[in-house]
Each structure stands twice: as structure tokens, then as C-alpha cells.
CSV table of C-alpha atoms in Angstrom, one decimal:
chain,number,residue,atom,x,y,z
A,2,UNK,CA,103.5,82.7,85.3
A,3,UNK,CA,105.3,79.1,84.3
A,4,UNK,CA,103.9,76.3,82.7
A,5,UNK,CA,104.6,72.8,81.6
A,6,UNK,CA,102.8,70.4,79.6
A,7,UNK,CA,102.4,66.7,79.7
A,8,UNK,CA,105.3,66.4,76.7
A,9,UNK,CA,107.6,68.9,78.5
A,10,UNK,CA,106.9,71.5,76.7
A,11,UNK,CA,107.4,74.7,78.9
A,12,UNK,CA,106.9,78.8,78.9
A,13,UNK,CA,108.0,80.9,81.5
A,14,UNK,CA,106.7,84.4,81.0
A,15,UNK,CA,106.7,87.6,82.9
A,16,UNK,CA,103.6,90.2,82.2
A,17,UNK,CA,104.2,93.8,83.4
A,18,UNK,CA,102.5,97.0,82.9
A,19,UNK,CA,105.7,98.9,84.8
A,20,UNK,CA,104.2,100.3,87.8
A,21,UNK,CA,101.4,100.2,89.8
A,22,UNK,CA,98.4,100.9,87.4
A,23,UNK,CA,101.0,101.4,84.6
A,24,UNK,CA,100.2,104.9,82.8
A,25,UNK,CA,97.2,105.2,85.2
A,26,UNK,CA,95.2,105.2,81.9
A,27,UNK,CA,92.3,102.4,81.2
A,28,UNK,CA,91.1,101.7,77.8
A,29,UNK,CA,87.3,103.0,77.5
A,30,UNK,CA,86.6,100.2,74.9
A,31,UNK,CA,88.6,97.3,76.2
A,32,UNK,CA,88.8,97.8,79.9
A,33,UNK,CA,92.6,97.5,80.8
A,34,UNK,CA,95.1,99.1,82.1
A,35,UNK,CA,97.8,100.6,79.6
A,36,UNK,CA,101.5,100.0,80.9
A,37,UNK,CA,104.0,102.9,80.7
A,38,UNK,CA,106.9,100.8,79.4
A,39,UNK,CA,108.5,104.1,78.3
A,40,UNK,CA,109.6,104.8,81.4
A,41,UNK,CA,112.3,101.6,80.7
A,42,UNK,CA,113.6,104.3,78.5
A,43,UNK,CA,116.1,107.2,78.9
A,44,UNK,CA,113.5,110.2,78.6
A,45,UNK,CA,115.9,112.4,79.8
A,46,UNK,CA,119.5,110.6,79.8
A,47,UNK,CA,121.7,110.3,83.3
A,48,UNK,CA,118.0,111.1,84.9
A,49,UNK,CA,116.9,108.4,87.5
A,50,UNK,CA,113.5,106.7,86.2
A,51,UNK,CA,110.9,105.2,88.4
A,52,UNK,CA,113.2,102.8,90.0
A,53,UNK,CA,115.9,104.9,90.5
A,54,UNK,CA,117.8,103.6,87.2
A,55,UNK,CA,119.9,106.1,85.3
A,56,UNK,CA,120.7,105.3,82.2
A,57,UNK,CA,122.8,106.7,79.5
A,58,UNK,CA,122.5,108.1,75.7
A,59,UNK,CA,122.3,104.5,74.6
A,60,UNK,CA,119.1,104.1,76.3
A,61,UNK,CA,117.5,107.4,74.7
A,62,UNK,CA,114.1,107.1,72.8
A,63,UNK,CA,114.6,106.8,69.0
A,64,UNK,CA,112.5,104.7,66.1
A,65,UNK,CA,113.2,101.1,66.1
A,66,UNK,CA,114.8,100.9,69.4
A,67,UNK,CA,113.7,98.5,72.3
A,68,UNK,CA,114.1,99.9,75.8
A,69,UNK,CA,116.5,98.1,78.4
A,70,UNK,CA,114.3,95.7,80.4
A,71,UNK,CA,114.9,93.9,83.3
A,72,UNK,CA,112.6,90.8,82.5
A,73,UNK,CA,114.3,87.4,83.0
A,74,UNK,CA,111.9,84.8,82.8
A,75,UNK,CA,114.0,81.7,82.9
A,76,UNK,CA,114.7,77.9,82.3
A,77,UNK,CA,117.7,76.2,84.8
A,78,UNK,CA,118.7,72.7,83.6
A,79,UNK,CA,121.0,70.7,86.1
A,80,UNK,CA,121.6,67.3,86.9
A,81,UNK,CA,118.6,67.4,89.1
A,82,UNK,CA,116.3,68.5,86.6
A,83,UNK,CA,114.4,71.5,85.1
A,84,UNK,CA,113.3,75.1,86.8
A,85,UNK,CA,110.9,77.1,85.2
A,86,UNK,CA,110.6,80.7,86.6
A,87,UNK,CA,109.9,84.1,86.4
A,88,UNK,CA,108.6,87.0,88.3
A,89,UNK,CA,107.8,90.7,87.8
A,90,UNK,CA,109.5,93.6,90.3
A,91,UNK,CA,111.2,96.1,87.9
A,92,UNK,CA,114.6,96.5,88.4
A,93,UNK,CA,115.0,94.1,91.2
A,94,UNK,CA,113.6,91.2,88.9
A,95,UNK,CA,117.3,89.9,88.0
A,96,UNK,CA,118.3,89.8,91.6
A,97,UNK,CA,115.2,87.9,92.6
A,98,UNK,CA,115.5,85.6,89.6
A,99,UNK,CA,119.3,85.0,90.6
A,100,UNK,CA,118.6,84.3,94.2
A,101,UNK,CA,116.2,81.6,93.5
A,102,UNK,CA,118.5,79.9,90.8
A,103,UNK,CA,121.0,80.1,93.7
A,104,UNK,CA,118.6,78.3,96.1
A,105,UNK,CA,118.0,75.8,93.1
A,106,UNK,CA,121.7,75.1,92.6
A,107,UNK,CA,122.1,74.5,96.3
A,108,UNK,CA,119.2,72.1,96.5
A,109,UNK,CA,116.3,73.9,97.0
A,110,UNK,CA,112.7,73.1,96.4
A,111,UNK,CA,110.2,75.2,94.1
A,112,UNK,CA,108.9,76.4,97.7
A,113,UNK,CA,112.3,77.7,98.7
A,114,UNK,CA,112.8,79.4,95.3
A,115,UNK,CA,109.8,81.2,95.8
A,116,UNK,CA,110.1,82.0,99.7
A,117,UNK,CA,113.5,82.7,99.7
A,118,UNK,CA,114.4,86.3,101.7
A,119,UNK,CA,115.5,88.9,98.9
A,120,UNK,CA,117.5,91.7,98.7
A,121,UNK,CA,118.9,93.9,95.8
A,122,UNK,CA,121.5,96.6,94.8
A,123,UNK,CA,121.6,98.1,91.6
A,124,UNK,CA,124.6,100.5,91.8
A,125,UNK,CA,122.3,103.7,91.8
A,126,UNK,CA,121.1,104.5,94.0
A,127,UNK,CA,123.8,103.5,96.3
A,128,UNK,CA,121.4,101.4,98.7
A,129,UNK,CA,121.0,97.6,99.5
A,130,UNK,CA,117.3,97.1,99.5
A,131,UNK,CA,116.2,94.2,101.5
A,132,UNK,CA,113.3,92.6,102.7
A,133,UNK,CA,112.3,91.8,106.4
A,134,UNK,CA,114.5,88.9,107.4
A,135,UNK,CA,117.1,89.0,104.6
A,136,UNK,CA,119.9,89.8,106.8
A,137,UNK,CA,120.1,89.1,110.5
A,138,UNK,CA,120.9,92.3,112.9
A,139,UNK,CA,124.9,91.3,112.7
A,140,UNK,CA,124.9,91.4,109.2
A,141,UNK,CA,123.2,94.8,109.0
A,142,UNK,CA,125.6,96.2,111.3
A,143,UNK,CA,128.1,94.6,109.5
A,144,UNK,CA,127.6,96.2,106.1
A,145,UNK,CA,126.6,99.6,107.9
A,146,UNK,CA,129.9,99.5,109.6
A,147,UNK,CA,131.6,99.0,106.3
A,148,UNK,CA,129.7,102.2,104.5
A,149,UNK,CA,126.5,100.7,103.0
A,150,UNK,CA,123.4,101.9,103.2
A,151,UNK,CA,120.2,99.6,103.7
A,152,UNK,CA,116.9,100.1,103.0
A,153,UNK,CA,113.9,97.5,104.2
A,154,UNK,CA,111.1,97.6,101.4
A,155,UNK,CA,108.0,95.5,100.8
A,156,UNK,CA,107.4,95.6,96.9
A,157,UNK,CA,109.1,92.1,95.9
A,158,UNK,CA,108.1,90.6,93.1
A,159,UNK,CA,105.6,87.3,92.6
A,160,UNK,CA,108.0,84.5,91.8
A,161,UNK,CA,106.2,81.8,89.8
A,162,UNK,CA,108.3,78.2,89.7
A,163,UNK,CA,107.6,74.6,88.6
A,164,UNK,CA,110.6,72.1,88.9
A,165,UNK,CA,110.5,68.9,87.7
A,166,UNK,CA,113.0,66.1,89.2
A,167,UNK,CA,114.9,64.5,86.1
A,168,UNK,CA,114.9,60.9,87.9
A,169,UNK,CA,111.6,60.7,89.4
A,170,UNK,CA,109.5,62.8,86.9
A,171,UNK,CA,107.9,64.7,89.9
A,172,UNK,CA,106.6,67.8,89.3
A,173,UNK,CA,106.4,70.6,91.9
A,174,UNK,CA,104.9,74.4,91.5
A,175,UNK,CA,105.1,76.9,94.0
A,176,UNK,CA,103.4,80.6,93.8
A,177,UNK,CA,105.0,83.5,95.8
A,178,UNK,CA,103.9,84.0,99.3
A,179,UNK,CA,104.0,87.3,98.9
A,180,UNK,CA,101.5,87.7,96.7
A,181,UNK,CA,99.0,88.5,98.7
A,182,UNK,CA,99.8,91.5,100.6
A,183,UNK,CA,96.8,91.8,103.5
A,184,UNK,CA,97.6,94.9,105.0
A,185,UNK,CA,98.0,96.7,101.5
A,186,UNK,CA,94.3,96.3,100.4
A,187,UNK,CA,96.0,94.8,96.8
A,188,UNK,CA,95.1,91.4,95.8
A,189,UNK,CA,97.0,89.7,92.8
A,190,UNK,CA,94.3,87.7,92.2
């Protein structure tokens, strides 16, 4: 979520349990689902994790270590004003935030930032993941003709954005239109 108060104090945060239903274990006393963030460590170096990411020895499980994380809650300040944003989404987070920031830099609104079509490539596996409509058919054909593998995916974050116009002080907010996935039976709210 993203928050700003009347004095301009702001928060961009990302909460995660890592995968759908986290560890699959609910605390009997607290009633909440425990996360499985241990998957962000390299339990077995050079073996893909849940998201297909391959980590080496540097990300192995050891005392006093922090696992690699993609969480990227952000503040962007420019001549236009301020954008406050963040999203869950595993290894795709950095790409989603980057696409939204580029949209902001190029004149986009808060709604544009949350609804921009998304794509992602994380080196391994060597696949361009994209949502429907992110590329034209001719772009898909061109990418395939030069050896890229593409995969259409639906699981694409839940971007939350606040923008503040520097000149007018106008505040715009936007919540990712993907947040309610009607045919999956899952409501985020």
C-alpha cells in the first residue's frame, strides 16, 4: 500500500507471504497465514526456486543473513511532483515498478501507472513473461524470429500508486485494476 498525509509524510510498503497462501500453515492462535520467505534464500545453490530464480552460494542460508528480495516500494521525485508506489509480485516486482516509473517519467497518470501492460525477463529461465496485450502480434513475431521464447502469464502484481502534482498539489490515487481476478475465485479485498 501507499500512503501520504496532510504534511506530506509518505509511506510505500510491500507486504508479502511470498506465494499464494505462503507456507500453507495458519497460526492456530493468531489466525494468520505464515509466510514462506525462506524460499528467497538458496536452500540448494544453483537450483531454481518457486519463481525460477537461480541463486548461488552468496544467498545461502546462514545465521545473521538476510535473503535476496525483490521488494521495491519507491518514492519518485521529479519536476512534475512525487509518485509513491509499490506492488507484490515476486521476481516480477522490480520490472513492474520500473515500467510504472517509466510511465510516470513519460507523463503518465496514477491510473496509467497501475494499468500499464507488463512484461518481465529475469535471465533464468530465459523466457519473456508477458500479460495479454503487452506486445502486438508483430512484436511477438519479431521477438520469436530472433530467438526469444515468450510466455503469456496472468499473475501480475497489485500496484498501488499515489501521485502529487508539484504545482497544483493535486493528489491522484490508483489501485491496480488487476486486483480483482473475477474468474479465479480470488478476491484481494
